[in-house]
């Protein structure tokens, strides 16, 4: 037997560049502290804290925006102090009065003998009305800008207009807090010039460092993607594909898993278990009803990847974690061998990940050269850090998609898309404005952790129906921020990996995005292998 084509062998071993993780500041963490673990407070405190935190930014932008408007509009501090016929602007919290939105009072009064209706896909209807409220009361907003605006409950905004004779506020223009400050604006990831396009799958330098993003592994589902997961692990270890694919994978510095790693338990599981017990078994376990433990399968895949690179794991709606946001990190002990690696981090949902180029020498990318042991890096709250002080160059904000899924029920589609909503959250300076109205969250008393304290460089939303991305810019600056570079943020919507087989790579230098798609024969999506 002769070998016609020799196996390509690289001239030098593939090496993986390293990057450092810096612990987030106190105002950018979602870990619930012991002082906040109280359920005795009313949820209204969150709205008051949110309005107090964002009102000043809306007022500043509104005064600059409407300073030269004809009629000399005045600022009215309280919405109930608006005078009829006077051009003015007010600041408050949006409340969407929607007949189709769930009502807790109706749920309490409902006859328990009648099952509850299934959840609605949309709360939006033509009967909806928009209110603006503050500490004094509410006022109804009307006008063309309101009908065409992308609004949900909980948004802080300023409205310019006139009160009509029937007590409504006729809106002429709207103003939002705008994108939050960005300490990393203008910073270079490396000494190379930040050139190149921001297009998906665009040309970038071969030496750039990438971060891999994936969501919706759904291990334990009825039709699992075990084949794709195995190919994914081999690709990340630079052991799959040709020399070009291996060289590309060797520049991936870490993997972020944005929720739904485990599939939600089927409601019929108990029924199937009872039926299986009645069947006669031969040779021990009945293979028609037996499935390996999903957590063990996920732990095996994570262990394979952790041998090659750091992994950040977020909980999601289908994972064994609390339903209310922010979801706290999953216990490391659940994941077997992966928990022995200091580079394995269980994050909260949402989570800020602050990255900087690593100063340590590059490590071999092949997992065969990695010992099955922890690295020498220390850990702070489950995050691997370097011992010396490094300033973050890139900030990645990740959540598992629950806030965007809930906001999507408030708006008409078309014309408003999910990526439009994700961009709007940056302009609103709030990632989950519908909490706690229709999105369950912790009853914070003295702060609202979902307010953007800083604009991230990369904003990742997991478990979405399809992939989408957009680069957002904001040149307007708050008072006292003169001379800073324009803010920019790369928005990425991640589809579920089990359905799409898509892995997304983000270039840390240019914020360019690249998609890698995995499939095997018989995959439901029918995608081509990459």
Short mmCIF file of C-alpha atoms in Angstrom, two decimals:
data_model
loop_
_atom_site.label_atom_id
_atom_site.label_comp_id
_atom_site.label_asym_id
_atom_site.label_seq_id
_atom_site.Cartn_x
_atom_site.Cartn_y
_atom_site.Cartn_z
CA UNK A 1 0.00 0.00 0.00
CA UNK A 2 1.43 3.35 -1.04
CA UNK A 3 0.61 6.79 0.22
CA UNK A 4 0.09 9.20 -2.65
CA UNK A 5 -0.35 12.40 -0.65
CA UNK A 6 1.81 12.95 2.37
CA UNK A 7 0.20 14.40 5.49
CA UNK A 8 1.11 18.09 5.79
CA UNK A 9 3.36 18.73 8.75
CA UNK A 10 3.87 22.32 10.00
CA UNK A 11 7.44 23.54 10.02
CA UNK A 12 7.08 24.68 13.63
CA UNK A 13 4.72 23.59 16.44
CA UNK A 14 1.50 25.56 16.61
CA UNK A 15 1.43 27.85 19.64
CA UNK A 16 -1.57 29.50 21.22
CA UNK A 17 -1.26 33.14 22.37
CA UNK A 18 -2.36 33.86 25.92
CA UNK A 19 -4.62 36.59 27.24
CA UNK A 20 -5.20 37.75 30.80
CA UNK A 21 -8.50 38.16 32.64
CA UNK A 22 -8.78 41.12 34.99
CA UNK A 23 -11.36 40.93 37.79
CA UNK A 24 -14.23 43.37 37.15
CA UNK A 25 -14.70 46.46 39.33
CA UNK A 26 -17.31 46.48 42.06
CA UNK A 27 -19.87 48.32 39.92
CA UNK A 28 -19.51 45.79 37.07
CA UNK A 29 -20.19 42.53 38.86
CA UNK A 30 -23.41 40.53 39.09
CA UNK A 31 -22.50 38.39 42.08
CA UNK A 32 -25.20 38.86 44.72
CA UNK A 33 -23.52 39.89 47.94
CA UNK A 34 -24.76 38.78 51.38
CA UNK A 35 -26.01 42.31 52.08
CA UNK A 36 -28.30 42.12 49.02
CA UNK A 37 -29.70 38.65 49.76
CA UNK A 38 -32.99 39.91 51.10
CA UNK A 39 -36.50 39.45 49.72
CA UNK A 40 -38.23 41.86 52.10
CA UNK A 41 -38.06 44.87 49.76
CA UNK A 42 -40.56 46.06 47.20
CA UNK A 43 -39.52 45.91 43.56
CA UNK A 44 -40.42 49.57 43.13
CA UNK A 45 -37.04 50.47 44.63
CA UNK A 46 -35.32 49.27 41.46
CA UNK A 47 -37.26 51.76 39.36
CA UNK A 48 -36.45 54.63 41.71
CA UNK A 49 -32.75 53.73 41.77
CA UNK A 50 -32.71 53.37 37.98
CA UNK A 51 -34.33 56.77 37.45
CA UNK A 52 -31.97 58.42 39.92
CA UNK A 53 -28.93 56.86 38.22
CA UNK A 54 -29.85 57.79 34.62
CA UNK A 55 -31.85 61.02 34.98
CA UNK A 56 -28.77 63.27 34.96
CA UNK A 57 -27.50 61.85 31.66
CA UNK A 58 -30.89 62.32 30.00
CA UNK A 59 -31.14 65.90 31.27
CA UNK A 60 -27.66 66.77 29.99
CA UNK A 61 -28.29 65.36 26.53
CA UNK A 62 -31.79 66.82 26.35
CA UNK A 63 -30.56 70.33 27.14
CA UNK A 64 -27.85 70.09 24.47
CA UNK A 65 -30.28 68.57 21.96
CA UNK A 66 -33.14 71.03 22.46
CA UNK A 67 -31.20 74.14 23.49
CA UNK A 68 -31.87 75.94 20.21
CA UNK A 69 -35.38 74.65 19.52
CA UNK A 70 -37.87 77.39 18.63
CA UNK A 71 -40.15 78.20 21.54
CA UNK A 72 -37.46 77.95 24.24
CA UNK A 73 -38.60 74.71 25.90
CA UNK A 74 -38.15 74.55 29.66
CA UNK A 75 -37.32 71.57 31.78
CA UNK A 76 -40.09 70.46 34.16
CA UNK A 77 -38.64 68.31 37.00
CA UNK A 78 -41.96 66.57 37.81
CA UNK A 79 -44.27 65.12 35.19
CA UNK A 80 -47.38 66.26 37.08
CA UNK A 81 -46.17 69.88 37.05
CA UNK A 82 -46.52 70.18 33.27
CA UNK A 83 -48.73 73.11 32.23
CA UNK A 84 -51.13 72.92 29.31
CA UNK A 85 -49.96 74.67 26.16
CA UNK A 86 -46.36 75.16 27.38
CA UNK A 87 -43.50 73.69 25.34
CA UNK A 88 -41.34 71.74 27.77
CA UNK A 89 -39.48 68.49 28.27
CA UNK A 90 -39.77 65.93 31.04
CA UNK A 91 -37.73 62.92 32.19
CA UNK A 92 -39.13 59.70 33.57
CA UNK A 93 -39.53 55.94 33.31
CA UNK A 94 -41.54 54.36 30.50
CA UNK A 95 -44.45 52.12 31.41
CA UNK A 96 -46.17 50.18 28.65
CA UNK A 97 -49.86 49.68 29.34
CA UNK A 98 -50.52 46.51 27.31
CA UNK A 99 -53.76 44.49 27.52
CA UNK A 100 -51.96 41.28 26.49
CA UNK A 101 -49.24 41.58 29.11
CA UNK A 102 -49.49 39.19 32.08
CA UNK A 103 -51.27 40.66 35.10
CA UNK A 104 -50.45 39.23 38.51
CA UNK A 105 -53.78 40.42 39.97
CA UNK A 106 -55.66 38.47 37.32
CA UNK A 107 -53.55 35.42 38.09
CA UNK A 108 -54.43 35.66 41.78
CA UNK A 109 -58.15 36.09 41.06
CA UNK A 110 -58.23 33.30 38.45
CA UNK A 111 -60.23 30.18 39.22
CA UNK A 112 -57.66 27.53 40.15
CA UNK A 113 -59.78 24.81 38.56
CA UNK A 114 -59.10 26.34 35.14
CA UNK A 115 -55.57 25.88 33.79
CA UNK A 116 -53.58 29.01 33.04
CA UNK A 117 -53.33 30.03 29.38
CA UNK A 118 -50.01 29.32 27.65
CA UNK A 119 -47.47 32.17 27.56
CA UNK A 120 -47.95 34.62 24.70
CA UNK A 121 -45.33 35.06 22.02
CA UNK A 122 -46.10 38.80 21.86
CA UNK A 123 -47.51 41.36 24.26
CA UNK A 124 -47.73 43.99 21.53
CA UNK A 125 -51.12 45.06 20.15
CA UNK A 126 -52.73 48.14 18.62
CA UNK A 127 -54.41 48.89 21.96
CA UNK A 128 -51.13 49.59 23.76
CA UNK A 129 -50.46 52.97 25.37
CA UNK A 130 -47.21 54.52 26.62
CA UNK A 131 -46.91 56.21 30.00
CA UNK A 132 -44.05 58.24 31.49
CA UNK A 133 -43.79 58.21 35.26
CA UNK A 134 -41.58 59.53 38.04
CA UNK A 135 -41.92 59.93 41.80
CA UNK A 136 -44.91 62.28 41.38
CA UNK A 137 -47.11 60.28 39.01
CA UNK A 138 -47.79 59.32 35.38
CA UNK A 139 -48.63 61.06 32.15
CA UNK A 140 -49.73 59.48 28.88
CA UNK A 141 -47.45 60.03 25.86
CA UNK A 142 -48.96 60.37 22.38
CA UNK A 143 -47.74 61.46 18.96
CA UNK A 144 -45.95 60.12 15.90
CA UNK A 145 -42.51 59.81 17.60
CA UNK A 146 -44.08 57.53 20.21
CA UNK A 147 -45.79 55.30 17.64
CA UNK A 148 -42.57 54.82 15.68
CA UNK A 149 -40.18 54.54 18.66
CA UNK A 150 -38.67 51.30 19.97
CA UNK A 151 -39.84 51.34 23.59
CA UNK A 152 -40.33 48.83 26.39
CA UNK A 153 -41.24 49.14 30.05
CA UNK A 154 -38.44 50.44 32.26
CA UNK A 155 -36.62 52.70 29.78
CA UNK A 156 -35.49 56.09 31.11
CA UNK A 157 -36.00 58.87 28.54
CA UNK A 158 -36.71 62.55 28.03
CA UNK A 159 -39.74 63.72 26.03
CA UNK A 160 -40.15 67.13 24.38
CA UNK A 161 -43.71 68.26 23.77
CA UNK A 162 -46.87 70.01 24.95
CA UNK A 163 -49.68 68.84 27.18
CA UNK A 164 -53.00 68.73 25.35
CA UNK A 165 -56.42 69.73 26.67
CA UNK A 166 -57.34 66.10 27.51
CA UNK A 167 -54.26 65.69 29.70
CA UNK A 168 -52.03 63.75 27.28
CA UNK A 169 -48.50 64.82 26.45
CA UNK A 170 -48.04 65.36 22.69
CA UNK A 171 -44.44 64.31 22.02
CA UNK A 172 -42.32 66.10 19.42
CA UNK A 173 -38.96 64.41 20.07
CA UNK A 174 -37.33 61.85 22.37
CA UNK A 175 -33.94 61.73 24.07
CA UNK A 176 -32.17 58.77 25.67
CA UNK A 177 -29.20 58.52 28.08
CA UNK A 178 -26.90 57.43 25.23
CA UNK A 179 -24.04 54.98 25.38
CA UNK A 180 -22.16 54.82 28.66
CA UNK A 181 -18.49 55.86 28.96
CA UNK A 182 -15.97 53.45 27.48
CA UNK A 183 -12.61 53.39 29.31
CA UNK A 184 -11.15 51.12 26.63
CA UNK A 185 -12.07 53.44 23.73
CA UNK A 186 -9.08 54.05 21.47
CA UNK A 187 -6.84 51.47 23.15
CA UNK A 188 -4.94 49.10 20.86
CA UNK A 189 -4.94 45.38 21.56
CA UNK A 190 -1.38 45.11 20.22
CA UNK A 191 1.31 47.26 18.63
CA UNK A 192 -0.11 46.62 15.18
CA UNK A 193 -2.22 49.39 13.65
CA UNK A 194 -5.95 48.90 13.97
CA UNK A 195 -6.67 48.60 10.29
CA UNK A 196 -9.05 46.34 8.41
CA UNK A 197 -12.79 46.15 8.01
CA UNK A 198 -15.44 45.22 10.52
CA UNK A 199 -17.31 42.93 8.14
CA UNK A 200 -18.22 39.37 8.99
CA UNK A 201 -15.71 36.83 7.68
CA UNK A 202 -13.50 39.70 6.52
CA UNK A 203 -9.74 39.59 5.95
CA UNK A 204 -7.65 40.06 9.08
CA UNK A 205 -4.06 39.56 10.09
CA UNK A 206 -2.97 35.95 10.55
CA UNK A 207 -1.38 36.79 13.91
CA UNK A 208 -4.48 38.30 15.51
CA UNK A 209 -5.97 36.80 18.65
CA UNK A 210 -9.58 35.58 18.68
CA UNK A 211 -12.19 34.74 21.30
CA UNK A 212 -14.63 31.91 20.54
CA UNK A 213 -18.32 32.31 21.40
CA UNK A 214 -21.01 29.62 21.47
CA UNK A 215 -24.38 29.08 23.14
CA UNK A 216 -27.13 26.49 23.30
CA UNK A 217 -25.11 23.28 23.43
CA UNK A 218 -28.23 21.55 24.83
CA UNK A 219 -26.43 18.46 26.05
CA UNK A 220 -29.02 15.83 26.97
CA UNK A 221 -31.60 16.86 24.36
CA UNK A 222 -33.75 14.30 22.59
CA UNK A 223 -31.76 14.86 19.38
CA UNK A 224 -28.33 15.87 20.75
CA UNK A 225 -25.49 17.32 18.70
CA UNK A 226 -22.83 14.97 20.09
CA UNK A 227 -21.07 14.70 16.75
CA UNK A 228 -20.83 18.46 16.32
CA UNK A 229 -19.65 18.87 19.92
CA UNK A 230 -16.83 16.40 19.37
CA UNK A 231 -15.77 18.19 16.18
CA UNK A 232 -15.97 21.51 18.03
CA UNK A 233 -13.64 20.25 20.78
CA UNK A 234 -11.16 18.95 18.21
CA UNK A 235 -11.30 22.21 16.26
CA UNK A 236 -10.64 24.32 19.35
CA UNK A 237 -7.69 22.08 20.19
CA UNK A 238 -6.32 22.70 16.66
CA UNK A 239 -6.60 19.00 15.85
CA UNK A 240 -9.31 19.13 13.15
CA UNK A 241 -9.21 20.17 9.52
CA UNK A 242 -6.24 21.06 7.38
CA UNK A 243 -3.22 23.19 8.17
CA UNK A 244 -5.10 26.43 7.52
CA UNK A 245 -7.92 25.53 9.91
CA UNK A 246 -5.45 24.37 12.55
CA UNK A 247 -3.43 27.57 12.24
CA UNK A 248 -6.61 29.63 12.62
CA UNK A 249 -7.76 27.62 15.66
CA UNK A 250 -4.34 28.04 17.28
CA UNK A 251 -5.01 31.81 17.59
CA UNK A 252 -8.18 31.31 19.67
CA UNK A 253 -7.30 32.37 23.21
CA UNK A 254 -10.45 31.34 25.10
CA UNK A 255 -14.01 30.00 24.77
CA UNK A 256 -17.16 31.65 26.18
CA UNK A 257 -20.32 29.51 26.48
CA UNK A 258 -23.37 31.79 26.75
CA UNK A 259 -25.89 29.59 28.54
CA UNK A 260 -28.21 26.64 27.84
CA UNK A 261 -25.40 24.11 27.99
CA UNK A 262 -27.82 21.52 29.38
CA UNK A 263 -31.21 20.78 27.88
CA UNK A 264 -34.31 21.47 29.93
CA UNK A 265 -35.78 18.36 31.52
CA UNK A 266 -38.70 17.01 29.52
CA UNK A 267 -42.03 17.10 31.34
CA UNK A 268 -42.75 13.60 30.05
CA UNK A 269 -39.55 12.18 31.54
CA UNK A 270 -41.28 10.77 34.60
CA UNK A 271 -43.98 9.14 32.50
CA UNK A 272 -41.38 7.52 30.27
CA UNK A 273 -39.47 6.31 33.31
CA UNK A 274 -42.57 4.62 34.75
CA UNK A 275 -43.35 2.96 31.43
CA UNK A 276 -39.78 1.74 31.08
CA UNK A 277 -39.93 0.08 34.50
CA UNK A 278 -42.88 -2.02 33.35
CA UNK A 279 -40.97 -3.36 30.33
CA UNK A 280 -38.94 -6.53 30.80
CA UNK A 281 -35.22 -5.83 30.64
CA UNK A 282 -32.66 -8.04 29.02
CA UNK A 283 -28.96 -7.85 29.72
CA UNK A 284 -29.36 -5.15 32.37
CA UNK A 285 -30.21 -1.63 31.12
CA UNK A 286 -32.97 -1.04 28.59
CA UNK A 287 -31.17 0.83 25.81
CA UNK A 288 -34.38 2.25 24.36
CA UNK A 289 -34.91 4.49 27.40
CA UNK A 290 -31.38 4.82 28.78
CA UNK A 291 -29.45 8.06 28.28
CA UNK A 292 -26.12 8.95 29.86
CA UNK A 293 -26.15 11.65 32.48
CA UNK A 294 -26.14 15.02 30.62
CA UNK A 295 -23.92 16.68 33.21
CA UNK A 296 -21.29 13.99 32.82
CA UNK A 297 -21.34 14.35 29.04
CA UNK A 298 -20.99 18.13 29.30
CA UNK A 299 -18.17 17.77 31.83
CA UNK A 300 -16.31 15.45 29.45
CA UNK A 301 -16.53 17.96 26.59
CA UNK A 302 -15.48 20.83 28.86
CA UNK A 303 -12.50 18.86 30.13
CA UNK A 304 -11.34 18.29 26.56
CA UNK A 305 -11.52 22.01 25.79
CA UNK A 306 -9.98 23.11 29.10
CA UNK A 307 -6.83 21.20 28.24
CA UNK A 308 -6.33 23.61 25.34
CA UNK A 309 -7.69 26.99 26.46
CA UNK A 310 -9.57 28.86 29.20
CA UNK A 311 -13.34 28.36 29.26
CA UNK A 312 -16.02 30.70 30.66
CA UNK A 313 -19.39 29.04 31.33
CA UNK A 314 -22.58 31.04 31.91
CA UNK A 315 -25.89 29.57 33.12
CA UNK A 316 -29.00 29.92 30.96
CA UNK A 317 -32.74 29.44 31.12
CA UNK A 318 -32.49 25.65 30.64
CA UNK A 319 -29.55 25.13 33.01
CA UNK A 320 -29.94 24.02 36.67
CA UNK A 321 -29.74 27.55 38.06
CA UNK A 322 -32.12 30.04 39.65
CA UNK A 323 -34.65 31.58 37.27
CA UNK A 324 -34.31 35.15 38.51
CA UNK A 325 -31.59 37.39 37.09
CA UNK A 326 -28.75 37.74 37.63
CA UNK A 327 -28.23 34.00 37.63
CA UNK A 328 -25.36 33.01 39.89
CA UNK A 329 -22.45 30.84 38.73
CA UNK A 330 -23.03 27.11 38.47
CA UNK A 331 -21.13 25.01 41.05
CA UNK A 332 -17.74 24.00 39.69
CA UNK A 333 -18.08 20.57 41.29
CA UNK A 334 -20.74 19.69 38.71
CA UNK A 335 -18.20 19.46 35.92
CA UNK A 336 -15.81 16.74 37.02
CA UNK A 337 -12.37 16.98 35.49
CA UNK A 338 -12.94 20.48 34.13
CA UNK A 339 -13.20 21.83 37.69
CA UNK A 340 -9.53 20.93 38.29
CA UNK A 341 -8.38 23.55 35.78
CA UNK A 342 -7.84 27.09 37.03
CA UNK A 343 -8.68 28.22 33.49
CA UNK A 344 -12.25 26.95 33.88
CA UNK A 345 -14.50 29.76 35.14
CA UNK A 346 -18.16 29.54 36.08
CA UNK A 347 -19.58 33.02 35.47
CA UNK A 348 -22.79 34.74 36.44
CA UNK A 349 -25.45 35.61 33.88
CA UNK A 350 -24.93 38.40 32.79
CA UNK A 351 -21.15 38.66 33.15
CA UNK A 352 -18.41 41.15 32.29
CA UNK A 353 -15.15 39.61 31.09
CA UNK A 354 -12.21 42.04 31.02
CA UNK A 355 -9.36 40.90 28.79
CA UNK A 356 -5.82 42.08 28.10
CA UNK A 357 -2.99 40.62 26.02
CA UNK A 358 -1.05 38.07 28.02
CA UNK A 359 2.59 38.67 28.83
CA UNK A 360 3.44 35.02 29.36
CA UNK A 361 4.92 33.01 26.48
CA UNK A 362 2.55 31.25 24.15
CA UNK A 363 1.57 27.73 25.08
CA UNK A 364 1.45 24.74 22.71
CA UNK A 365 -2.04 24.53 21.23
CA UNK A 366 -2.32 20.75 21.09
CA UNK A 367 -4.07 19.27 24.10
CA UNK A 368 -1.80 16.24 23.91
CA UNK A 369 1.00 18.45 25.27
CA UNK A 370 -1.12 19.86 28.10
CA UNK A 371 -0.96 18.01 31.44
CA UNK A 372 -4.25 17.18 33.09
CA UNK A 373 -3.66 19.66 35.90
CA UNK A 374 -4.33 23.22 36.90
CA UNK A 375 -2.36 26.14 35.56
CA UNK A 376 -0.11 28.31 37.70
CA UNK A 377 -2.45 31.28 37.51
CA UNK A 378 -4.36 32.33 40.58
CA UNK A 379 -8.14 32.63 40.77
CA UNK A 380 -10.26 35.50 41.99
CA UNK A 381 -13.98 34.69 42.22
CA UNK A 382 -13.52 31.89 39.72
CA UNK A 383 -11.62 34.07 37.21
CA UNK A 384 -8.06 33.26 36.29
CA UNK A 385 -5.78 36.26 36.65
CA UNK A 386 -2.13 37.04 36.32
CA UNK A 387 -0.22 38.07 39.43
CA UNK A 388 0.76 41.51 38.12
CA UNK A 389 -1.51 44.48 37.53
CA UNK A 390 -2.75 44.74 33.94
CA UNK A 391 -5.24 47.24 32.61
CA UNK A 392 -8.07 45.76 30.49
CA UNK A 393 -7.95 46.45 26.78
CA UNK A 394 -11.21 44.75 25.77
CA UNK A 395 -14.42 44.37 27.78
CA UNK A 396 -16.85 41.61 26.80
CA UNK A 397 -20.41 41.65 28.17
CA UNK A 398 -22.24 38.35 27.82
CA UNK A 399 -25.71 37.20 28.79
CA UNK A 400 -27.75 34.15 27.85
CA UNK A 401 -30.57 35.96 26.03
CA UNK A 402 -33.43 36.17 28.55
CA UNK A 403 -33.58 40.02 28.60
CA UNK A 404 -33.67 40.27 24.80
CA UNK A 405 -36.26 37.49 24.51
CA UNK A 406 -38.52 39.32 26.95
CA UNK A 407 -38.10 42.74 25.30
CA UNK A 408 -38.88 41.21 21.92
CA UNK A 409 -42.45 40.56 23.11
CA UNK A 410 -43.04 44.30 23.56
CA UNK A 411 -42.32 45.48 20.02
CA UNK A 412 -43.82 44.88 16.56
CA UNK A 413 -41.83 42.72 14.16
CA UNK A 414 -41.22 43.87 11.56
CA UNK A 415 -39.88 46.59 11.57
CA UNK A 416 -38.02 46.10 14.88
CA UNK A 417 -35.54 43.23 14.93
CA UNK A 418 -33.59 41.62 17.74
CA UNK A 419 -30.34 43.32 16.77
CA UNK A 420 -32.20 46.67 16.79
CA UNK A 421 -33.32 45.95 20.35
CA UNK A 422 -29.79 44.99 21.40
CA UNK A 423 -28.50 48.30 20.00
CA UNK A 424 -31.31 50.15 21.78
CA UNK A 425 -30.21 48.73 25.15
CA UNK A 426 -26.83 50.41 24.65
CA UNK A 427 -28.54 53.76 23.93
CA UNK A 428 -30.80 53.24 26.96
CA UNK A 429 -27.79 52.34 29.17
CA UNK A 430 -29.75 49.39 30.47
CA UNK A 431 -29.49 45.74 29.42
CA UNK A 432 -32.74 44.49 31.01
CA UNK A 433 -35.26 47.35 31.35
CA UNK A 434 -38.30 45.02 31.50
CA UNK A 435 -37.03 43.59 34.81
CA UNK A 436 -38.81 43.29 37.18
CA UNK A 437 -42.09 43.93 35.31
CA UNK A 438 -42.15 40.84 33.08
CA UNK A 439 -38.59 39.56 33.55
CA UNK A 440 -37.86 38.02 36.94
CA UNK A 441 -34.92 39.54 38.78
CA UNK A 442 -33.53 39.85 42.28
CA UNK A 443 -35.21 42.58 44.41
CA UNK A 444 -32.26 44.96 44.67
CA UNK A 445 -32.77 47.80 47.10
CA UNK A 446 -29.91 50.27 46.72
CA UNK A 447 -28.64 49.67 43.16
CA UNK A 448 -29.65 48.41 39.73
CA UNK A 449 -26.83 46.18 38.42
CA UNK A 450 -28.31 46.07 34.91
CA UNK A 451 -27.47 49.74 34.28
CA UNK A 452 -24.48 50.03 31.95
CA UNK A 453 -21.67 51.55 33.98
CA UNK A 454 -19.45 51.32 30.91
CA UNK A 455 -19.92 50.46 27.26
CA UNK A 456 -18.42 47.06 26.44
CA UNK A 457 -16.28 46.49 23.37
CA UNK A 458 -18.17 43.28 22.59
CA UNK A 459 -21.81 42.73 23.55
CA UNK A 460 -22.83 39.07 23.24
CA UNK A 461 -26.42 37.79 23.47
CA UNK A 462 -26.80 34.03 23.49
CA UNK A 463 -29.53 31.58 22.43
CA UNK A 464 -31.12 33.65 19.69
CA UNK A 465 -33.04 32.26 16.69
CA UNK A 466 -30.35 33.25 14.20
CA UNK A 467 -26.92 34.81 13.96
CA UNK A 468 -26.65 38.60 13.61
CA UNK A 469 -24.02 41.22 14.26
CA UNK A 470 -23.64 45.00 14.08
CA UNK A 471 -20.97 47.54 14.95
CA UNK A 472 -22.43 50.49 16.88
CA UNK A 473 -20.77 53.91 17.20
CA UNK A 474 -21.53 56.92 19.41
CA UNK A 475 -19.63 60.20 19.07
CA UNK A 476 -21.69 62.18 21.59
CA UNK A 477 -20.04 62.48 25.00
CA UNK A 478 -21.29 63.35 28.45
CA UNK A 479 -20.20 66.43 30.34
CA UNK A 480 -16.62 66.12 31.55
CA UNK A 481 -15.63 63.51 28.95
CA UNK A 482 -14.14 65.76 26.30
CA UNK A 483 -11.26 64.49 24.20
CA UNK A 484 -12.11 60.81 24.46
CA UNK A 485 -12.23 58.56 21.41
CA UNK A 486 -15.65 57.66 19.96
CA UNK A 487 -17.32 54.71 21.61
CA UNK A 488 -17.81 51.56 19.59
CA UNK A 489 -19.38 48.23 20.44
CA UNK A 490 -19.65 45.02 18.46
CA UNK A 491 -23.08 43.41 19.00
CA UNK A 492 -23.24 39.65 18.39
CA UNK A 493 -26.38 37.51 18.56
CA UNK A 494 -25.46 33.85 18.98
CA UNK A 495 -27.76 31.10 17.68
CA UNK A 496 -28.14 27.80 19.49
CA UNK A 497 -25.29 25.47 18.60
CA UNK A 498 -27.46 22.35 18.58
CA UNK A 499 -29.70 23.77 15.85
CA UNK A 500 -27.18 25.80 13.84
CA UNK A 501 -23.75 24.31 14.56
CA UNK A 502 -22.30 27.85 14.53
CA UNK A 503 -19.24 28.94 16.47
CA UNK A 504 -18.48 32.69 16.35
CA UNK A 505 -14.95 34.07 16.55
CA UNK A 506 -14.25 37.70 17.50
CA UNK A 507 -10.98 39.42 16.63
CA UNK A 508 -9.66 41.23 19.69
CA UNK A 509 -7.77 43.81 17.62
CA UNK A 510 -10.32 44.83 15.00
CA UNK A 511 -13.56 43.41 16.50
CA UNK A 512 -14.13 41.61 13.22
CA UNK A 513 -16.36 38.54 13.35
CA UNK A 514 -15.87 35.15 11.74
CA UNK A 515 -18.30 32.23 11.67
CA UNK A 516 -17.31 28.58 11.75
CA UNK A 517 -20.10 26.08 11.14
CA UNK A 518 -20.01 22.40 12.04
CA UNK A 519 -22.32 19.70 10.79
CA UNK A 520 -22.53 15.97 10.34
CA UNK A 521 -24.69 13.87 8.07
CA UNK A 522 -28.28 13.95 9.24
CA UNK A 523 -28.01 17.28 11.07
CA UNK A 524 -31.42 18.96 11.14
CA UNK A 525 -30.15 22.34 9.90
CA UNK A 526 -28.56 20.80 6.83
CA UNK A 527 -25.61 23.18 6.95
CA UNK A 528 -22.43 22.55 5.05
CA UNK A 529 -19.40 21.41 6.98
CA UNK A 530 -16.65 23.93 7.59
#
